[in-house]
CSV table of C-alpha atoms in Angstrom, one decimal:
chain,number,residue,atom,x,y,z
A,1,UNK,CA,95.2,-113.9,-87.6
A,2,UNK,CA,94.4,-116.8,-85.0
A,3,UNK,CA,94.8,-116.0,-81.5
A,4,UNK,CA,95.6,-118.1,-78.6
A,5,UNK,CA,95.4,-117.1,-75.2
A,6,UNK,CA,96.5,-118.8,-72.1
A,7,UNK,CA,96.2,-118.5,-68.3
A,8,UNK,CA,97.6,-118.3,-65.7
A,9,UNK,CA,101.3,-117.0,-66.7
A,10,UNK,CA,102.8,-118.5,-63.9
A,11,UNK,CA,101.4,-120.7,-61.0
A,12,UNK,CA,102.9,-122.3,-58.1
A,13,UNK,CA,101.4,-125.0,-56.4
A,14,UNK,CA,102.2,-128.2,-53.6
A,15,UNK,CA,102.9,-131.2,-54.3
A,16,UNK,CA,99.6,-133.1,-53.9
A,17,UNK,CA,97.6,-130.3,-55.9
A,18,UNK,CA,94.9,-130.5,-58.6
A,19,UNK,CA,96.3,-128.1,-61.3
A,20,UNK,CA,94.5,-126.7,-64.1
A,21,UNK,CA,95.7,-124.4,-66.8
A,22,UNK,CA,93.4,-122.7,-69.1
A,23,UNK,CA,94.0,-122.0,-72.8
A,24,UNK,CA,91.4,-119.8,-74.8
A,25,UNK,CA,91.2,-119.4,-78.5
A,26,UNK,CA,89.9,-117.3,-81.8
A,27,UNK,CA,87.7,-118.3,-84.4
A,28,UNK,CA,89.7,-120.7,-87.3
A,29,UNK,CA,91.1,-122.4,-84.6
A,30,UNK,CA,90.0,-126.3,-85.2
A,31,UNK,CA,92.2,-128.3,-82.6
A,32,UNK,CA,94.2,-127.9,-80.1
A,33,UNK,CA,97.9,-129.4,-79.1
A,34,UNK,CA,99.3,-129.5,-75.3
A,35,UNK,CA,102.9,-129.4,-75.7
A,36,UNK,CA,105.2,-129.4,-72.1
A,37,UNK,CA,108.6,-127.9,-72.3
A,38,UNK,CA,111.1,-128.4,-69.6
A,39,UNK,CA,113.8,-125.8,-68.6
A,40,UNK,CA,115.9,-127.8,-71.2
A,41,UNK,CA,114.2,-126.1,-73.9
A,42,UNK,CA,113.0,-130.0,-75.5
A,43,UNK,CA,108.9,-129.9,-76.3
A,44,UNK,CA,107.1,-133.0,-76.0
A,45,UNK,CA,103.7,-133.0,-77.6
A,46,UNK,CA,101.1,-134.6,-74.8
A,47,UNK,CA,97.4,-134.6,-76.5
A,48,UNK,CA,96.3,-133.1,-79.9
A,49,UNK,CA,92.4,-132.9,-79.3
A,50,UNK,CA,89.2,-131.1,-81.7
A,51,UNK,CA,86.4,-132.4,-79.3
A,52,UNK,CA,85.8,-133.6,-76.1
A,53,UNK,CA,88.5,-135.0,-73.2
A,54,UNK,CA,91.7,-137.1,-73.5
A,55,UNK,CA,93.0,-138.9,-70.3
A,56,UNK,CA,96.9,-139.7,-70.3
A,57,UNK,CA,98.9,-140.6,-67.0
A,58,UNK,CA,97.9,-138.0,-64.3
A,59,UNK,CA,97.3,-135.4,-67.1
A,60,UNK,CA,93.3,-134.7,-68.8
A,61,UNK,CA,93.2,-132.7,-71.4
A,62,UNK,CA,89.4,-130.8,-72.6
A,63,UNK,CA,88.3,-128.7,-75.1
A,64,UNK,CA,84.9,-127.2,-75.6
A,65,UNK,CA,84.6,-125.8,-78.9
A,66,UNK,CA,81.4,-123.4,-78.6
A,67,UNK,CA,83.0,-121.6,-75.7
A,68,UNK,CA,86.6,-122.1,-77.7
A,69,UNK,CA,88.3,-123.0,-74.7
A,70,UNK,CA,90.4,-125.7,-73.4
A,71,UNK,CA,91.9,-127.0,-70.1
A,72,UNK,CA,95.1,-129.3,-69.0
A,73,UNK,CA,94.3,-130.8,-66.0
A,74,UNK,CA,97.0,-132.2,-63.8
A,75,UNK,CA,96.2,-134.6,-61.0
A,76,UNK,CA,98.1,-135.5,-57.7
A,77,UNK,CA,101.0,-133.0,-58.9
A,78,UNK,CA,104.7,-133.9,-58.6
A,79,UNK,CA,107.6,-131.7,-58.6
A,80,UNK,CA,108.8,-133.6,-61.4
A,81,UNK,CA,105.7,-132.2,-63.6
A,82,UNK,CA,107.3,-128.4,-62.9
A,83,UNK,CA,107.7,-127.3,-67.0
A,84,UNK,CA,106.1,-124.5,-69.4
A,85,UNK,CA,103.4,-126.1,-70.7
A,86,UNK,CA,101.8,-124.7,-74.1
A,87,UNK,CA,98.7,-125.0,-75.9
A,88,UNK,CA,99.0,-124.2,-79.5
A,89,UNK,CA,95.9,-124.1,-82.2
A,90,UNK,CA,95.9,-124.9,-85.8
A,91,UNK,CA,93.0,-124.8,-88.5
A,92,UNK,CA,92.8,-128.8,-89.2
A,93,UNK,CA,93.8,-131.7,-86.6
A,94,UNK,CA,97.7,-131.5,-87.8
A,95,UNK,CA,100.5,-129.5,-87.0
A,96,UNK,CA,100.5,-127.2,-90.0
A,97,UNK,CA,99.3,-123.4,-89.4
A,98,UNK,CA,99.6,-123.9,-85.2
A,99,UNK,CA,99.4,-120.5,-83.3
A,100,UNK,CA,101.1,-120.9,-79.8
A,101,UNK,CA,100.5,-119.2,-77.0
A,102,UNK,CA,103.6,-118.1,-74.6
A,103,UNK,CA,103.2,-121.0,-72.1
A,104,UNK,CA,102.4,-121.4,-68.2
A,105,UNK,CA,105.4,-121.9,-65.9
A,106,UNK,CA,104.4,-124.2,-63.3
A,107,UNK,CA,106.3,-124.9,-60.4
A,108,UNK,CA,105.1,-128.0,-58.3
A,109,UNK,CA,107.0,-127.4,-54.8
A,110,UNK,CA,107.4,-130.7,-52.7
B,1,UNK,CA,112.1,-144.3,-79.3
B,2,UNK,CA,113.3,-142.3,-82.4
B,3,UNK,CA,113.8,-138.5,-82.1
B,4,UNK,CA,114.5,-135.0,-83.8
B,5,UNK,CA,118.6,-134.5,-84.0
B,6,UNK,CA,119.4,-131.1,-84.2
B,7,UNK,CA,122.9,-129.6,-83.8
B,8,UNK,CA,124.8,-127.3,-82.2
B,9,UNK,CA,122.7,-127.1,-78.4
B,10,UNK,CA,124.4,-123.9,-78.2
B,11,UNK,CA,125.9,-120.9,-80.1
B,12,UNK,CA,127.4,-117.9,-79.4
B,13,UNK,CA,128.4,-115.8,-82.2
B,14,UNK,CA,129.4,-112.0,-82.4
B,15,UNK,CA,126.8,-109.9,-84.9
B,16,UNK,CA,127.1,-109.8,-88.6
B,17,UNK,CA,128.6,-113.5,-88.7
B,18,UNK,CA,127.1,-116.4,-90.0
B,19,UNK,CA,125.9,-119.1,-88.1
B,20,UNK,CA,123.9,-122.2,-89.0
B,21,UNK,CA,122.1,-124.7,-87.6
B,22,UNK,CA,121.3,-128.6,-88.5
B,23,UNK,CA,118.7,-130.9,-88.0
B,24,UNK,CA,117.6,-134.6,-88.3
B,25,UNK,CA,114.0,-135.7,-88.6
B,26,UNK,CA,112.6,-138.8,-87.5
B,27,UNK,CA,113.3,-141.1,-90.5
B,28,UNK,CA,109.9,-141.1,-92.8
B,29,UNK,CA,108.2,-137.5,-91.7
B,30,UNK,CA,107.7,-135.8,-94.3
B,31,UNK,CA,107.3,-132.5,-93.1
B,32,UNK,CA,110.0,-130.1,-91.2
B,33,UNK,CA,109.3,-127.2,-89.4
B,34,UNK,CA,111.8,-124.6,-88.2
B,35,UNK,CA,110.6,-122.2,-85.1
B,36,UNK,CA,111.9,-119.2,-83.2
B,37,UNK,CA,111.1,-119.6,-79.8
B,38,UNK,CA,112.0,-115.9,-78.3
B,39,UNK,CA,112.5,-116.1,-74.0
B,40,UNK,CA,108.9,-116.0,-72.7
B,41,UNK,CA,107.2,-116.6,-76.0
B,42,UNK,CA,105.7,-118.9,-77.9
B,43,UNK,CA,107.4,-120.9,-80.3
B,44,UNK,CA,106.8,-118.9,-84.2
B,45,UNK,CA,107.2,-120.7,-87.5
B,46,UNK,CA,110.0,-119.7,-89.7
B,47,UNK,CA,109.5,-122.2,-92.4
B,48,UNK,CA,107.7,-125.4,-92.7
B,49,UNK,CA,108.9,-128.0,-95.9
B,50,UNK,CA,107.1,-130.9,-97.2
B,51,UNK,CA,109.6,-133.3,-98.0
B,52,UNK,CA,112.3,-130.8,-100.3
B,53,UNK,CA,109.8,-128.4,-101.1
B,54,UNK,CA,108.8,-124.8,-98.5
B,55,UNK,CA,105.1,-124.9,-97.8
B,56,UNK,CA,105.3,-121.4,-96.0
B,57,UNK,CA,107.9,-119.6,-95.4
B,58,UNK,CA,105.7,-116.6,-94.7
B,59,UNK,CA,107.3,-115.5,-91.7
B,60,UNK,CA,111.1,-116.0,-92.8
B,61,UNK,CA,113.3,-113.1,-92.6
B,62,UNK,CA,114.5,-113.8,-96.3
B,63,UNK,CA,116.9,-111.1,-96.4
B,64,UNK,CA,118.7,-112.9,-93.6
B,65,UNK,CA,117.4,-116.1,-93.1
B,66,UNK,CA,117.7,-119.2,-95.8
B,67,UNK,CA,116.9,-122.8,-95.1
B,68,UNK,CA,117.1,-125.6,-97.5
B,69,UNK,CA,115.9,-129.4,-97.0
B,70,UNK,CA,117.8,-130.4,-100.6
B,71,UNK,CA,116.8,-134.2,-100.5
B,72,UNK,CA,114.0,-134.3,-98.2
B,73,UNK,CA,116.0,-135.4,-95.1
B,74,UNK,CA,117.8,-133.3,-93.2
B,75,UNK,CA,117.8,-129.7,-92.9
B,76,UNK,CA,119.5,-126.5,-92.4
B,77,UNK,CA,118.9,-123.1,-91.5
B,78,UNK,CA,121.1,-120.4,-91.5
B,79,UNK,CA,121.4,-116.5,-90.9
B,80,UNK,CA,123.6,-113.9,-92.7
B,81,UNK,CA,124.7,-111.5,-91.1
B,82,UNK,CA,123.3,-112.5,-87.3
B,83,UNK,CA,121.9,-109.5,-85.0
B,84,UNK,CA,121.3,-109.0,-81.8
B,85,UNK,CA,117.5,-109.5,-82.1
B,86,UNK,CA,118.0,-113.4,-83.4
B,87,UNK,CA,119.0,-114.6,-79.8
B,88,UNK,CA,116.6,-117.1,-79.4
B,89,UNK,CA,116.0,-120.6,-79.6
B,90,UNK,CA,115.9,-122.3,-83.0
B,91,UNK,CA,113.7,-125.8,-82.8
B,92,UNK,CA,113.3,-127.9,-85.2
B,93,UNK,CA,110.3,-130.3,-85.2
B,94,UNK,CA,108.6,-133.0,-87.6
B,95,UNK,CA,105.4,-134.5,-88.3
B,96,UNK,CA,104.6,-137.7,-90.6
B,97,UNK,CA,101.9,-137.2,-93.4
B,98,UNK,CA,97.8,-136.6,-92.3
B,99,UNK,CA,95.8,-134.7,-90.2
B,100,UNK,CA,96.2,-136.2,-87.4
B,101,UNK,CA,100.0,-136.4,-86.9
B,102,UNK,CA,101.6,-134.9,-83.5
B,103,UNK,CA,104.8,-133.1,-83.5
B,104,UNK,CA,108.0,-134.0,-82.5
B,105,UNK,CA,110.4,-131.8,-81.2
B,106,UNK,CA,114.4,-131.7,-81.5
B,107,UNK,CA,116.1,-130.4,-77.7
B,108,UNK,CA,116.4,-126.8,-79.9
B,109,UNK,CA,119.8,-124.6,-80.3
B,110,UNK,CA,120.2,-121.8,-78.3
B,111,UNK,CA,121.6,-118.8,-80.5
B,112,UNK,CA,123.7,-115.7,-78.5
B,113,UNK,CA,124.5,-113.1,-80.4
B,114,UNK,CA,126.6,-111.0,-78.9
């Protein structure tokens, strides 16, 4: 069964700061999806990535697929950015088979 | 920009009732997922259909749960007799055919069983 690990569980940070959330993940895992989800409960998908780094916005998304690890990467934070964000892993570069880990709750304080 | 409709944002229901929940793709995806997103969790796939037909439905609770997709639109998913355990939110997302599709997301019903 694929496995998708993510860290931290929670993080707090200023407004201002560089935030980095890490998502690990087992073998059969292919690609990777960022997904935020605001206290709403809506998901929006922000980058679906196999290999190397996508740049949207204030957000960068990487992946390294010999270490089986990826990062979101927020720049010059905002409070408005404060959401659960997920990284989920499937077998091919779609959205069938995704495993999803339980999310980091990030709270950007002004 | 076109989005996932899903219907009711919130139910409350007392156990061993029925409840059901609706959703809307974005016109032309072919494929509709249903997930169970439990507080503090990850969202987990009840059943994914490719236009009218379930791909998986692995992970379904069949003795409980049914969903149908009967012309490849909409959807519905329903649960018969509801317990306390199904609290949770239901979100229902869709994709458009090949690999490289993204999901989109409806806002999700919120399911209290009480």
């Amino acid at each position: 069964k694929n496995e998708v690990e993510q860290s931290p569980q929670n993080l707090t940070a200023q407004e201002g700061e560089f935030i980095t959330i890490n998502c690990s993940y087992s073998v059969g895992i292919s690609a990777l999806h960022w997904l935020q989800q605001h206290p709403g409960g809506g998901i929006v998908s922000l980058f679906m990535l196999s290999s190397g780094k996508k740049k949207h916005g204030r957000l960068i998304a990487t992946i390294n697929i010999q270490e089986k690890h990826s990062s979101l990467h927020i720049t010059a934070s905002h409070p408005r950015d404060s959401a659960v964000y997920i990284c989920a892993g499937g077998p091919g570069g779609g959205a069938d088979g995704l495993t999803f880990g339980k999310g980091t709750h990030l709270i950007i304080q002004p | 920009e076109a989005e996932v409709a899903q219907s009711p944002r919130y139910k409350i229901t007392e156990k061993s009732q029925a409840v059901a929940f609706w959703c809307d793709p974005i016109s032309g995806h072919a494929t509709l997922y249903w997930y169970r997103q439990i507080l503090g969790q990850g969202p987990e796939l009840l059943v994914q259909f490719q236009d009218e037909s379930v791909v998986d439905d692995s992970q379904l609770p069949k003795d409980r749960f049914s969903a149908e997709r009967l012309k490849g639109v909409d959807s519905t998913l329903k649960i018969q007799p509801a317990e306390l355990g199904d609290s949770a939110m239901y979100l229902c997302a869709s994709s458009n055919r090949g690999r490289v599709s993204p999901l989109h997301f409806g806002n999700g019903t919120r399911l209290t069983v009480t």
